[in-house]
GROMACS .gro file of C-alpha atoms in nm:
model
  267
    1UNK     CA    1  -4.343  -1.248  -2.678
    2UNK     CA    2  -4.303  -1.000  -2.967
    3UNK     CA    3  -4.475  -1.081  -3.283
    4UNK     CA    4  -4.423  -0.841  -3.616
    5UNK     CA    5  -4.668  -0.905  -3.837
    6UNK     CA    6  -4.497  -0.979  -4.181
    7UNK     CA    7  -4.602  -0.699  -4.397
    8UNK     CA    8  -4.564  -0.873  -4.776
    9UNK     CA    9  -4.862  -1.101  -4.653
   10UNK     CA   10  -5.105  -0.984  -4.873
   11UNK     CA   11  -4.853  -0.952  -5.152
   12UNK     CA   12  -4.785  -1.280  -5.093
   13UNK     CA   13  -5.133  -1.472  -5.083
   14UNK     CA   14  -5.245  -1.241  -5.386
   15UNK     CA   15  -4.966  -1.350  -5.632
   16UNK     CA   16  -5.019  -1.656  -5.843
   17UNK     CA   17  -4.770  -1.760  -6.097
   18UNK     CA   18  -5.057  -1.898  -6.385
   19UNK     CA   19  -4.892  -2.175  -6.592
   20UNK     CA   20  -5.142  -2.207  -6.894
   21UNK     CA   21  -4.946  -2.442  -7.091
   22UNK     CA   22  -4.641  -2.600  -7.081
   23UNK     CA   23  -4.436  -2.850  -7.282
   24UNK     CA   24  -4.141  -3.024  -7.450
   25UNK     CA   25  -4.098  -2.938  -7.771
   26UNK     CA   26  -3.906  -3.046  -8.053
   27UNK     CA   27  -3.917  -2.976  -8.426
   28UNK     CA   28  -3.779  -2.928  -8.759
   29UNK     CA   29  -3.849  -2.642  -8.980
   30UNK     CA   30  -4.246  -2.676  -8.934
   31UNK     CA   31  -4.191  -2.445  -8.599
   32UNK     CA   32  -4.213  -2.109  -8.783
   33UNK     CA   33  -4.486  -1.830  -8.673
   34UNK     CA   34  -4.641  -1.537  -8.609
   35UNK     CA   35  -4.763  -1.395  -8.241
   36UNK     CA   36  -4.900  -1.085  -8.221
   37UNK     CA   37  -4.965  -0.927  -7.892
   38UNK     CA   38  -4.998  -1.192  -7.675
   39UNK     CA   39  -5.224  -1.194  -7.400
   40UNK     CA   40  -4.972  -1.397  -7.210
   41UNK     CA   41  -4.577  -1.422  -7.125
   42UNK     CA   42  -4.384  -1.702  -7.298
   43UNK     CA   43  -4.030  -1.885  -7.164
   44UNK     CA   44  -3.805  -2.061  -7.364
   45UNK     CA   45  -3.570  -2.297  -7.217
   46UNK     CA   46  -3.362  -2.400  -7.541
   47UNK     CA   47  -3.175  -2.736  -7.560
   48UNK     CA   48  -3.054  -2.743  -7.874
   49UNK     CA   49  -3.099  -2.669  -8.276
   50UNK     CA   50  -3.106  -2.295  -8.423
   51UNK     CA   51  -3.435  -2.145  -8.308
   52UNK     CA   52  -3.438  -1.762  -8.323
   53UNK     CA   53  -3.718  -1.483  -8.356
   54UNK     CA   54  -3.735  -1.168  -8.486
   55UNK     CA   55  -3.957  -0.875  -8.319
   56UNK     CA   56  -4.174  -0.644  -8.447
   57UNK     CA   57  -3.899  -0.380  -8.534
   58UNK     CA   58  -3.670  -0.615  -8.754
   59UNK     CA   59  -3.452  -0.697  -8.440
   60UNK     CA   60  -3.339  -1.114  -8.539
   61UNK     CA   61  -3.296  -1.282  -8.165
   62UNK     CA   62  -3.085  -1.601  -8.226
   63UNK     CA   63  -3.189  -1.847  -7.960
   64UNK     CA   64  -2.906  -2.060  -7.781
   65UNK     CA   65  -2.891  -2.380  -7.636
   66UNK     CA   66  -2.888  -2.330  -7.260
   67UNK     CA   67  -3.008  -1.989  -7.187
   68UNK     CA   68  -3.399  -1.895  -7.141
   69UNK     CA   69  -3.578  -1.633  -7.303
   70UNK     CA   70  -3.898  -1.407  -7.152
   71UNK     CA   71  -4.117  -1.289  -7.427
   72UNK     CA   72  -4.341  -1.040  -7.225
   73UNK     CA   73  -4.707  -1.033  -7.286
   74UNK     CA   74  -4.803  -0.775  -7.553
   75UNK     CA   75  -4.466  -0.879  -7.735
   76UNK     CA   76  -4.543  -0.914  -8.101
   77UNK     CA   77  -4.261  -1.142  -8.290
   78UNK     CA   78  -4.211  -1.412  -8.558
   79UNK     CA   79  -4.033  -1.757  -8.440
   80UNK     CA   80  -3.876  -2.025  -8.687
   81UNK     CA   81  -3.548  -2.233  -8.675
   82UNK     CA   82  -3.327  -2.280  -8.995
   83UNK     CA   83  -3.302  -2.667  -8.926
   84UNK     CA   84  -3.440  -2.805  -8.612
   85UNK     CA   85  -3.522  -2.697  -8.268
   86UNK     CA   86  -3.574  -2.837  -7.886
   87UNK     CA   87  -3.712  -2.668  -7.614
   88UNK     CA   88  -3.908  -2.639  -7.259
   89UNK     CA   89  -4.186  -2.396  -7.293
   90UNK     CA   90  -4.413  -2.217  -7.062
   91UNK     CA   91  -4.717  -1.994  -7.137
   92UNK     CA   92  -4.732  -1.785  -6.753
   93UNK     CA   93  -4.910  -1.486  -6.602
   94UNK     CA   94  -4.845  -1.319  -6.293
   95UNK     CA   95  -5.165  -1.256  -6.151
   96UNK     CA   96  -5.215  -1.046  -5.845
   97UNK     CA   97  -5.543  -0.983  -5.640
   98UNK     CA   98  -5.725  -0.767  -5.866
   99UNK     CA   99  -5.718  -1.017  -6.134
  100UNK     CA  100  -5.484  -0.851  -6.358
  101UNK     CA  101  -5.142  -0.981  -6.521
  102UNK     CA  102  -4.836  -0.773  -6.323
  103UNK     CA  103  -4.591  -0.930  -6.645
  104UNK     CA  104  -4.792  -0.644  -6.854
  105UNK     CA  105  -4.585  -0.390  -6.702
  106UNK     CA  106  -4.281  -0.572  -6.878
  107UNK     CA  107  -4.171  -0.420  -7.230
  108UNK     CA  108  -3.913  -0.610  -7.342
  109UNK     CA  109  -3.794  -0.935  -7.325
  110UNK     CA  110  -3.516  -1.047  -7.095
  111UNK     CA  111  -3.286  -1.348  -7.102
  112UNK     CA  112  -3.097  -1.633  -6.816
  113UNK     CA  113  -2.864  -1.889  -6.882
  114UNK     CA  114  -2.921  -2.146  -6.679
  115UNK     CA  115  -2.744  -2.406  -6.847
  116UNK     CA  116  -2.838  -2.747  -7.041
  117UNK     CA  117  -2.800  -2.921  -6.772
  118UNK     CA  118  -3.050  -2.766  -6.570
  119UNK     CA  119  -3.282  -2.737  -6.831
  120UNK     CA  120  -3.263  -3.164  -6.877
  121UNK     CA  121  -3.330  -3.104  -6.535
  122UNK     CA  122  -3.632  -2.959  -6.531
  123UNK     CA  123  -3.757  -3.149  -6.826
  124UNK     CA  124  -3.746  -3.462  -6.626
  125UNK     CA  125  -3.958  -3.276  -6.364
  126UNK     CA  126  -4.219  -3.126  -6.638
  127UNK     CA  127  -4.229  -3.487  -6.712
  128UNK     CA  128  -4.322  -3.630  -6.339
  129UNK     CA  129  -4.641  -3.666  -6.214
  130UNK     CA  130  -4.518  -3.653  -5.821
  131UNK     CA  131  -4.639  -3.306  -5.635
  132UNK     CA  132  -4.277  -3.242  -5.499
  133UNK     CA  133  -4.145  -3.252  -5.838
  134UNK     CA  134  -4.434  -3.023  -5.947
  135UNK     CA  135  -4.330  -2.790  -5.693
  136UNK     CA  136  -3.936  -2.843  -5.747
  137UNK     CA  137  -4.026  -2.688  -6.102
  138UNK     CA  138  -4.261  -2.396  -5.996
  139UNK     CA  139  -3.962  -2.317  -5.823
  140UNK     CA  140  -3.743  -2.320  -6.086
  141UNK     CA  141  -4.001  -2.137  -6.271
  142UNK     CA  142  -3.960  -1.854  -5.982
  143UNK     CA  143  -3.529  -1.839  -5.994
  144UNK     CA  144  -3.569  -1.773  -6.344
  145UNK     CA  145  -3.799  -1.449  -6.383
  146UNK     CA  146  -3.653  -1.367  -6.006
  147UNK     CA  147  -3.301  -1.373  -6.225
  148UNK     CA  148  -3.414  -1.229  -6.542
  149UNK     CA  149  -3.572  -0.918  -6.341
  150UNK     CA  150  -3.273  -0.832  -6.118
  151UNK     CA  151  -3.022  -0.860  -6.454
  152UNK     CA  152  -3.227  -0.670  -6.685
  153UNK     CA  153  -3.329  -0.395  -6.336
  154UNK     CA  154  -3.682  -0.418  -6.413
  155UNK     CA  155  -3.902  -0.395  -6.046
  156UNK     CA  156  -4.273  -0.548  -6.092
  157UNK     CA  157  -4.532  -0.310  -5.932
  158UNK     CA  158  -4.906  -0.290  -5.877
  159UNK     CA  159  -5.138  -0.053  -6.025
  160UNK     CA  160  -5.416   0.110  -5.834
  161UNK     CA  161  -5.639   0.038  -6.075
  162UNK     CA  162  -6.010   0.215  -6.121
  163UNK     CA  163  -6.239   0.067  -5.925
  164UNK     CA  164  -6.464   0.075  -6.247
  165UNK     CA  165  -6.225  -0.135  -6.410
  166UNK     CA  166  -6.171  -0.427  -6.141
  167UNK     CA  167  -6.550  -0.467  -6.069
  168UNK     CA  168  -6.565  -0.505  -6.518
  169UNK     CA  169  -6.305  -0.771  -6.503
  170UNK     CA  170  -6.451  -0.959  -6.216
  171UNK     CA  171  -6.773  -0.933  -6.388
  172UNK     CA  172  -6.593  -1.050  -6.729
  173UNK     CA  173  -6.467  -1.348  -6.570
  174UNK     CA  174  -6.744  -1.514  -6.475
  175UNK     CA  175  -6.952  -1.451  -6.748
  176UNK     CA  176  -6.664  -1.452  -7.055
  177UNK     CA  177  -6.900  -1.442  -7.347
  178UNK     CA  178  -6.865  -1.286  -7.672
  179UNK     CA  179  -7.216  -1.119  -7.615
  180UNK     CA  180  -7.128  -0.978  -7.294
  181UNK     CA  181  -7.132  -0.570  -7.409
  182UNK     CA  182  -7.009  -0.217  -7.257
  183UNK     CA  183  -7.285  -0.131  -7.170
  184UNK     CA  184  -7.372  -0.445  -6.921
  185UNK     CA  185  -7.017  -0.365  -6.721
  186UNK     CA  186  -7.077  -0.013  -6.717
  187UNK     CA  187  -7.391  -0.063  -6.544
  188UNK     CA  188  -7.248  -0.324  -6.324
  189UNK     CA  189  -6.941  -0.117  -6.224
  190UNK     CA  190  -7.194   0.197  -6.186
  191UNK     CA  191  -7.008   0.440  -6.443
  192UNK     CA  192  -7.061   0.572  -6.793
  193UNK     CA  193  -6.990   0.375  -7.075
  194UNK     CA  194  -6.760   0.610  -7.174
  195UNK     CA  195  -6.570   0.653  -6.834
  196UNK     CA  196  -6.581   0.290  -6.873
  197UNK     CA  197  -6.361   0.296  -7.214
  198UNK     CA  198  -6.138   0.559  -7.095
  199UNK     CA  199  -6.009   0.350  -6.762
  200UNK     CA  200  -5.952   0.069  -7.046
  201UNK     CA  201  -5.768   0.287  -7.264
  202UNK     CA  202  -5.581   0.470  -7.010
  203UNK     CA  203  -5.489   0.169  -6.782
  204UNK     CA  204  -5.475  -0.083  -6.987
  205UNK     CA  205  -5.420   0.020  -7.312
  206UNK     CA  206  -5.687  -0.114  -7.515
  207UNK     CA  207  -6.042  -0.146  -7.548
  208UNK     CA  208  -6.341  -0.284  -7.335
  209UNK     CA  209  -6.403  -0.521  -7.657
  210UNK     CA  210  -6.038  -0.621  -7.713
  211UNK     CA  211  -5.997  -0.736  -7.341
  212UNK     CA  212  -6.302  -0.908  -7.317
  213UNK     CA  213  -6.170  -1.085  -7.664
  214UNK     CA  214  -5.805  -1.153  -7.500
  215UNK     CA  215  -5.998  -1.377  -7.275
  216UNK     CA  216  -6.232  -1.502  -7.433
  217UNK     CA  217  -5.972  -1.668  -7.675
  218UNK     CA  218  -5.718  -1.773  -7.405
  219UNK     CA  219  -6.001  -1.966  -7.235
  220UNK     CA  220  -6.096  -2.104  -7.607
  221UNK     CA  221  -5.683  -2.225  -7.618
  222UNK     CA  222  -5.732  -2.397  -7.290
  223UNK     CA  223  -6.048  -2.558  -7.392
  224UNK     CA  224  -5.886  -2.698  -7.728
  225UNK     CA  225  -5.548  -2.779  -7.586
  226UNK     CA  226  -5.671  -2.937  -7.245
  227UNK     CA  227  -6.038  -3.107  -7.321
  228UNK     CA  228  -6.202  -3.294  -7.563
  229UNK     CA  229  -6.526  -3.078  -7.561
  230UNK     CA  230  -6.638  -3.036  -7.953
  231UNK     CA  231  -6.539  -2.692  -8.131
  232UNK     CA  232  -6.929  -2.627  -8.127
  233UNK     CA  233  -6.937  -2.647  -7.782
  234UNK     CA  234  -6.697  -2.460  -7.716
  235UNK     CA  235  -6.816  -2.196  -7.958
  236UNK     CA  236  -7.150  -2.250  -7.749
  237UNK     CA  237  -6.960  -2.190  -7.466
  238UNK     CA  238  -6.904  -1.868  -7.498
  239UNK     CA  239  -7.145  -1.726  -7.661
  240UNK     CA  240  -7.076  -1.737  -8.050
  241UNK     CA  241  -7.334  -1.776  -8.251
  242UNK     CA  242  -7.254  -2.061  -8.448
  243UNK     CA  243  -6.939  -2.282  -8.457
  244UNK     CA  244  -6.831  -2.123  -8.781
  245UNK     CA  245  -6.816  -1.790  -8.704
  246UNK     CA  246  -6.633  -1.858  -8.391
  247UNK     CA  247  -6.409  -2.062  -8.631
  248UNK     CA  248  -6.345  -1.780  -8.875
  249UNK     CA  249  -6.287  -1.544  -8.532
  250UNK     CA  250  -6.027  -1.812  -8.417
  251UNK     CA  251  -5.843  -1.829  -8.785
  252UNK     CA  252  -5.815  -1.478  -8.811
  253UNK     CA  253  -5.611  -1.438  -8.448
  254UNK     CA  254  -5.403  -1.794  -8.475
  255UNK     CA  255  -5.393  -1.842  -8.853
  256UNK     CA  256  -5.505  -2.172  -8.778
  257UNK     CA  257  -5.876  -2.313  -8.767
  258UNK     CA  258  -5.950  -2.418  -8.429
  259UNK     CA  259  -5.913  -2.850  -8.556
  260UNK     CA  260  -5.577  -2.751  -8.651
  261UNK     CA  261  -5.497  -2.626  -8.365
  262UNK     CA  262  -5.590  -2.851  -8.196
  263UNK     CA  263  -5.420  -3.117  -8.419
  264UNK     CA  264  -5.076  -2.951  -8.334
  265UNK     CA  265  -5.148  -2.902  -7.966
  266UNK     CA  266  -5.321  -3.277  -7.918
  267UNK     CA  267  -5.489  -3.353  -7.599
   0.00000   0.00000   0.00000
C-alpha cells in the first residue's frame, strides 16, 4: 500500500472559523451606527427592509434582501436603515496557528446572494440547539466566504510573522490586561522594545498598545454580551483600575456605556 500524506494537514487543523456573536436581528430606525476599525469581520445575511451603510470614503452601500455582505476587519463604516431592517448576523475571525486573524489581509468588502430562502434557512438552524444543525450552519458559514473570495479573486495567505511578534501575542492572550506593558513582551519575546514596536507597525499595522486594546475590548464584548459577571468585575478582570474608568474607556470606543450595551445585546 501507497499512502501520500495529505499536505494541507496542518493548514487544516490550524484554521478555526471564530464565531464571536451571532444573531437575528430585526429593527426599525433605532439600528443606525458607527464602527470604526473593527477588530473583527461582520456578515450580513439581509431578509428584508432598507438597511444600507456608507464607508469611510462617502461610498452609500444599499443592502438587499437576499444577498450577504462581508465587512472585513479594519473596515470603518456607518449602518442605518430608512424604515426597518431584518437580518442574520455574524461577528467571525479566521484564525490560523499563530493566533492571528487571516480576514486582516482582506481590504474591502465583498458580497453573495444566496437567496431569502436560504437565508430563512439558516435562521431556523441559528435557532436550533441540535449539533448537526450547528454544523449544517458552520457550513453554510464556509460556502459563503468560500463564494465571496473566488467572485471578488481575493486568495487568503499566511504571513511569516516575527517570531518576536507571535511569542507577544501568545503572551497577550493569556494575560489580556490593560496593565500588561511593552516592555513585559519585549522581555518575554527577548527583543528591544523598539524592535518590538516596529514588527507591530510593520506587520500589523498598529501599535503594541492598540493590539493589546483590540483584545482587551473584544473579550470585554464577550463578557457583557455572553455572562452576567458585574461591569466591575469585568473591569477587575482585566486589569482597570476602577469600573469607571474602564467605563469611560468602553464609551469612548462603542459610544455606549458598557450597561447599555449590554441592555441592547441582553444575555
Amino acid at each position: 500500500m501507497i499512502v501520500y500524506p495529505c499536505q494541507s494537514l496542518c493548514g487544516l487543523n490550524g484554521l478555526h472559523l471564530r464565531i464571536l456573536d451571532c444573531g437575528h436581528a430585526s429593527s426599525a430606525r433605532e439600528w443606525v451606527g458607527n464602527v470604526v476599525s473593527p477588530s473583527y469581520s461582520r456578515l450580513y445575511y439581509i431578509c428584508g427592509g432598507d438597511p444600507y451603510f456608507t464607508t469611510a470614503e462617502g461610498r452609500t452601500v444599499e443592502m438587499k434582501a437576499g444577498c450577504c455582505y462581508f465587512l472585513p476587519a479594519g473596515f470603518s463604516f456607518d449602518h442605518a436603515c430608512r424604515t426597518q431592517m431584518e437580518q442574520l448576523y455574524f461577528h467571525i475571525q479566521l484564525i490560523d496557528d499563530t493566533g492571528l486573524d487571516l480576514f486582516r489581509g482582506c481590504s474591502e468588502m465583498m458580497v453573495d446572494t444566496p437567496g431569502e430562502e436560504r437565508i430563512r434557512r439558516m435562521i431556523e438552524l441559528a435557532a436550533s440547539k441540535q449539533p448537526d444543525d450547528a454544523l449544517r450552519l458552520r457550513q453554510e458559514l464556509y460556502a459563503t466566504i468560500l463564494t465571496m473570495l473566488e467572485r471578488s479573486g481575493v486568495h487568503l495567505s499566511r504571513t511569516d510573522y516575527a517570531r518576536c511578534i507571535l511569542d507577544a501575542v501568545a503572551y497577550i492572550r493569556k494575560n489580556l490586561s490593560v496593565q500588561l506593558t511593552v516592555k513585559q513582551l519585549a522581555d518575554h519575546a527577548h527583543v528591544s522594545e523598539s524592535t518590538l514596536e516596529k514588527a507591530f507597525r510593520a506587520e500589523l499595522g498598529m501599535t503594541v498598545g492598540r493590539y493589546v486594546d483590540e483584545e482587551i475590548f473584544l473579550a470585554a464584548e464577550r463578557q457583557l454580551k455572553q455572562t452576567k459577571l458585574s461591569i466591575a468585575q469585568i473591569s477587575e478582570r482585566f486589569g482597570f483600575c476602577d469600573q469607571f474608568y474602564f467605563s469611560r474607556r468602553f464609551r469612548a470606543r462603542y459610544g455606549l456605556s458598557p450597561q447599555q450595551y449590554r441592555k441592547r445585546y441582553p444575555f
